[in-house]
Coordinates of C-alpha atoms in Angstrom, one line a residue:
M7 CA 52.3 79.6 33.7
I8 CA 51.2 81.3 30.5
K9 CA 51.7 85.0 30.9
E10 CA 52.6 86.2 27.2
I11 CA 50.8 85.2 24.2
I12 CA 51.8 86.0 20.7
V13 CA 49.2 86.2 18.0
H14 CA 50.3 86.2 14.3
L15 CA 48.6 89.2 12.4
D16 CA 48.5 90.1 8.6
G17 CA 45.5 92.2 8.0
T18 CA 43.5 89.1 6.4
P19 CA 40.3 87.8 7.5
D20 CA 42.3 85.0 9.3
D21 CA 43.3 87.4 12.0
E22 CA 39.8 87.2 13.5
A23 CA 40.0 83.4 14.3
R24 CA 43.7 84.1 15.5
I25 CA 42.6 87.1 17.8
A26 CA 39.6 85.3 19.2
Y27 CA 41.5 82.4 20.4
A28 CA 44.3 84.5 21.8
E29 CA 41.8 86.6 23.8
Y30 CA 40.3 83.2 25.0
L31 CA 43.5 82.0 26.3
A32 CA 44.7 85.3 27.8
A33 CA 41.4 85.9 29.6
A34 CA 41.6 82.5 31.2
R35 CA 45.1 82.9 32.4
G36 CA 45.4 86.8 32.8
A37 CA 48.0 86.9 30.2
H38 CA 49.2 89.7 27.9
I39 CA 48.7 89.5 24.3
R40 CA 51.5 90.7 21.8
G41 CA 50.4 91.1 18.4
L42 CA 53.1 90.3 15.7
Y43 CA 52.7 92.2 12.2
C44 CA 55.3 91.2 9.9
V45 CA 55.2 93.2 6.6
L46 CA 57.0 91.6 3.7
L47 CA 58.7 94.6 1.7
P48 CA 58.3 94.2 -2.0
E49 CA 61.5 93.4 -3.5
I50 CA 60.6 94.3 -7.0
I51 CA 60.7 97.9 -5.6
L52 CA 63.8 97.6 -3.7
N53 CA 65.8 95.9 -6.6
L54 CA 65.6 99.0 -8.9
P55 CA 68.4 97.8 -11.3
Q56 CA 67.2 94.4 -11.9
Y57 CA 63.7 95.7 -12.8
A58 CA 64.8 98.8 -14.5
I59 CA 62.2 100.9 -12.5
S60 CA 63.0 104.6 -12.3
R61 CA 63.5 106.1 -9.0
D62 CA 60.4 108.3 -9.1
V63 CA 58.1 105.3 -9.9
A64 CA 59.6 103.2 -7.4
S65 CA 59.1 105.9 -4.8
E66 CA 55.4 106.3 -5.8
Q67 CA 55.0 102.7 -5.7
M68 CA 56.7 102.4 -2.1
A69 CA 54.7 105.5 -0.8
Q70 CA 51.4 103.6 -1.9
F71 CA 52.5 100.4 -0.3
K72 CA 53.5 102.3 2.9
A73 CA 50.0 103.9 3.1
Q74 CA 48.3 100.6 2.6
V75 CA 50.3 98.9 5.2
D76 CA 49.7 101.8 7.8
K77 CA 46.1 101.6 7.2
T78 CA 46.1 97.9 7.8
E79 CA 48.2 98.6 11.1
E80 CA 45.6 101.1 12.1
G81 CA 42.7 98.6 11.6
L82 CA 44.6 96.0 13.7
R83 CA 44.9 98.4 16.5
T84 CA 41.4 99.3 16.3
R85 CA 40.5 95.7 16.6
L86 CA 43.1 95.0 19.5
D87 CA 41.5 97.9 21.4
R88 CA 38.3 95.9 21.7
L89 CA 40.2 93.1 23.7
S90 CA 39.4 92.4 27.4
V91 CA 43.0 91.9 28.0
P92 CA 46.2 94.2 27.7
Y93 CA 48.0 94.1 24.5
D94 CA 50.8 95.7 22.3
L95 CA 51.1 95.4 18.7
R96 CA 54.8 95.2 17.1
R97 CA 55.4 95.9 13.4
F98 CA 58.4 94.7 11.4
D99 CA 58.9 95.8 8.1
I100 CA 61.3 92.9 6.6
L101 CA 62.4 91.3 3.6
A102 CA 61.0 87.6 3.1
G103 CA 64.6 86.4 4.3
G104 CA 64.2 88.0 7.5
V105 CA 60.8 86.3 8.7
E106 CA 62.6 83.6 10.3
G107 CA 64.8 85.3 12.6
I108 CA 62.1 88.0 13.6
V109 CA 59.5 85.5 14.4
A110 CA 61.8 83.1 16.3
N111 CA 63.1 86.2 18.2
Q112 CA 59.9 87.4 19.3
A113 CA 58.5 83.8 20.1
R114 CA 61.5 83.2 22.6
T115 CA 60.3 85.7 24.9
A116 CA 56.5 84.6 25.0
D117 CA 55.0 81.4 26.4
L118 CA 52.8 80.5 23.4
M119 CA 52.1 81.8 19.7
V120 CA 48.6 81.6 18.3
V121 CA 48.4 80.8 14.5
R122 CA 46.3 79.1 11.8
T123 CA 46.9 75.9 9.7
P124 CA 49.3 77.3 7.0
Y125 CA 48.8 74.4 4.8
R126 CA 45.9 72.8 2.3
P127 CA 46.5 69.2 1.2
G128 CA 49.3 69.0 -1.2
F129 CA 50.5 72.7 -1.0
A130 CA 51.6 75.5 1.2
M131 CA 49.4 78.7 1.5
P132 CA 51.4 81.7 1.0
G133 CA 48.6 83.8 2.4
R134 CA 48.8 81.7 5.6
A135 CA 52.5 82.7 6.1
P136 CA 53.9 78.8 6.6
E137 CA 57.3 80.4 7.1
V138 CA 56.0 82.4 10.2
V139 CA 54.6 79.0 11.6
E140 CA 57.8 76.9 10.9
A141 CA 60.0 79.8 12.5
A142 CA 58.0 79.7 15.6
L143 CA 58.0 75.8 15.8
F144 CA 61.5 75.4 15.2
G145 CA 63.3 78.2 15.9
S146 CA 61.9 79.5 19.3
G147 CA 61.6 76.4 21.6
R148 CA 58.3 77.5 22.5
G149 CA 54.7 76.2 22.1
V150 CA 52.6 77.0 19.0
F151 CA 48.8 77.0 19.3
V152 CA 47.1 76.0 15.8
V153 CA 43.9 77.2 15.2
P154 CA 42.1 74.6 13.0
E155 CA 40.4 75.4 9.4
E156 CA 36.7 76.0 10.2
E157 CA 34.2 78.6 9.6
P158 CA 32.7 80.2 11.7
V159 CA 35.5 79.9 14.3
R160 CA 34.1 77.8 17.4
I161 CA 36.0 78.3 20.6
R162 CA 35.9 74.9 22.3
P163 CA 36.4 74.5 26.0
M164 CA 39.6 72.6 26.7
D165 CA 38.2 70.3 29.4
T166 CA 39.2 67.2 27.7
I167 CA 42.9 67.0 26.1
L168 CA 44.2 64.7 23.8
V169 CA 48.0 64.0 24.1
A170 CA 49.8 62.3 21.0
W171 CA 52.6 60.4 22.9
T172 CA 55.8 59.0 21.7
D173 CA 58.9 58.6 23.5
S174 CA 60.7 61.5 22.1
R175 CA 62.2 64.9 22.8
E176 CA 59.4 66.6 20.9
A177 CA 56.5 65.0 22.8
A178 CA 58.1 65.6 26.0
N179 CA 58.6 69.3 25.1
A180 CA 54.9 69.5 24.0
V181 CA 53.7 68.0 27.2
S182 CA 55.9 70.4 29.1
R183 CA 54.5 73.2 27.3
A184 CA 51.0 72.3 27.7
M185 CA 51.1 71.7 31.4
P186 CA 48.9 74.6 32.2
F187 CA 46.2 73.2 30.1
L188 CA 46.7 69.7 31.3
Q189 CA 46.3 70.9 35.0
A190 CA 43.3 72.7 34.1
A191 CA 41.6 69.9 32.3
T192 CA 39.1 67.6 33.7
Q193 CA 39.9 64.6 31.4
V194 CA 43.6 63.9 29.9
V195 CA 44.0 60.9 27.6
A196 CA 47.4 59.9 26.1
A197 CA 47.2 58.3 22.8
M198 CA 49.8 56.1 21.6
V199 CA 49.6 54.7 17.9
E200 CA 51.1 51.4 18.2
D201 CA 54.3 50.6 15.9
G202 CA 53.7 46.7 16.1
R203 CA 56.3 46.0 18.8
P204 CA 55.2 44.3 21.9
P205 CA 55.2 46.2 25.1
E206 CA 57.7 44.0 26.7
A207 CA 60.2 45.0 24.0
I208 CA 60.2 48.4 25.3
G209 CA 60.6 47.2 29.0
E210 CA 57.3 48.0 30.6
E211 CA 53.9 49.4 29.7
P212 CA 54.4 52.1 27.2
G213 CA 53.5 55.6 28.7
A214 CA 53.7 54.4 32.2
D215 CA 56.6 56.8 32.9
L216 CA 54.4 59.8 31.2
A217 CA 51.5 58.8 33.6
R218 CA 53.8 58.9 36.8
Y219 CA 55.4 62.2 35.6
L220 CA 52.1 63.9 35.0
D221 CA 50.5 62.4 38.4
R222 CA 53.4 64.3 40.1
H223 CA 52.2 67.4 38.5
G224 CA 48.5 66.8 39.6
V225 CA 47.4 65.6 36.3
K226 CA 45.5 62.2 36.0
V227 CA 46.0 60.6 32.6
E228 CA 44.4 57.7 30.9
L229 CA 46.6 55.7 28.5
R230 CA 45.1 54.6 25.4
Y231 CA 46.7 52.3 22.5
L232 CA 45.5 53.0 19.1
R233 CA 45.9 49.7 17.0
E234 CA 45.2 48.7 13.5
W235 CA 45.4 52.1 11.9
R236 CA 47.7 52.7 8.9
N237 CA 47.9 56.4 9.2
A238 CA 48.8 57.7 12.7
S239 CA 47.3 61.1 12.0
D240 CA 43.8 59.8 11.3
A241 CA 44.1 57.5 14.4
L242 CA 44.6 60.7 16.4
F243 CA 42.1 62.9 14.8
N244 CA 39.5 59.9 15.2
E245 CA 40.1 59.7 18.7
A246 CA 40.0 63.4 19.2
E247 CA 36.7 63.5 17.9
R248 CA 35.4 60.4 19.6
L249 CA 36.4 61.9 23.0
G250 CA 35.1 65.3 22.0
A251 CA 38.7 66.9 22.8
G252 CA 38.9 70.6 22.8
L253 CA 42.9 70.4 22.4
L254 CA 45.2 68.0 20.8
V255 CA 48.9 68.1 22.1
A256 CA 51.9 66.7 20.0
G257 CA 55.5 67.0 19.2
A258 CA 56.6 68.9 16.1
Y259 CA 59.0 66.7 13.9
G260 CA 61.1 68.0 11.0
H261 CA 64.6 69.0 9.9
S262 CA 66.1 71.8 7.8
R263 CA 67.1 71.2 4.1
L264 CA 68.5 74.1 2.3
R265 CA 66.6 76.7 4.6
E266 CA 63.3 75.0 4.0
W267 CA 61.8 72.8 6.8
V268 CA 60.8 69.0 5.8
L269 CA 58.1 68.2 8.1
G270 CA 57.1 64.6 9.7
G271 CA 54.0 63.2 8.4
V272 CA 51.9 63.8 11.5
T273 CA 53.2 67.2 12.1
R274 CA 52.3 68.2 8.4
D275 CA 48.8 66.5 8.9
I276 CA 48.2 68.5 11.8
L277 CA 49.2 71.7 10.3
T278 CA 46.9 70.9 7.4
R279 CA 43.9 69.1 8.9
T280 CA 43.7 69.0 12.3
P281 CA 39.9 68.9 13.3
I282 CA 40.7 70.5 16.7
P283 CA 43.0 73.2 18.1
A284 CA 46.5 71.6 18.5
L285 CA 49.5 72.8 20.7
L286 CA 52.6 71.8 19.1
A287 CA 56.2 71.9 20.3
H288 CA 59.6 71.1 19.0

């Protein structure tokens, strides 16, 4: 069951898309929304000797910064007061290095976290806080709901769901996290982008165990094999649009290198250009 939904907030226009989807998801499931507002403290003010800023100037700059942040928080509360579901708003004033720990800690005690696509082709978007998304994905063990890049925001019904299935821990966790959505859907399709191996090399029809597992949870699934695609992401996005799917479920793949996450190709593509909402889990 989904009863606690975190929504990442930062005081930018992107908040409206995140809040809209969080409310939609929470209202459908009688869930509570927890707003997460992480304020990154300006290091230029905190490191006085390095920048040779007088204490009076630094104090004035910090006061101005705090006044702006307080105003943003007040605006967020005003917006959240219009929600049709219960909520609370948590604010954390932290240095950039503390984001990962705070986000992961908060997400571990929720069922789902709502974010927006944090990348553009070829580069990360600092305003979209990719470090927040990565911390939730790889540090919490929970599901992350990714709102696609589109204007205006269009809330899609999730009657049809596409599952990007591979025989992996990440895909299995994503299916588990998405179970409430899968059980409520009228059509579930599990798509496998074929890697060139014949089915008999795996031992039986690929996806057969997934179908049995979902059937025991009351979910009827259709297995589809996507052939002759050079790019797995393109295959999945094409299938999602062809189905008119309202949700893409996929495992999130990556590994840490020097405190930075190196993402798998499909994972990064979903976080960059998914055409529909995506539920990811690691």
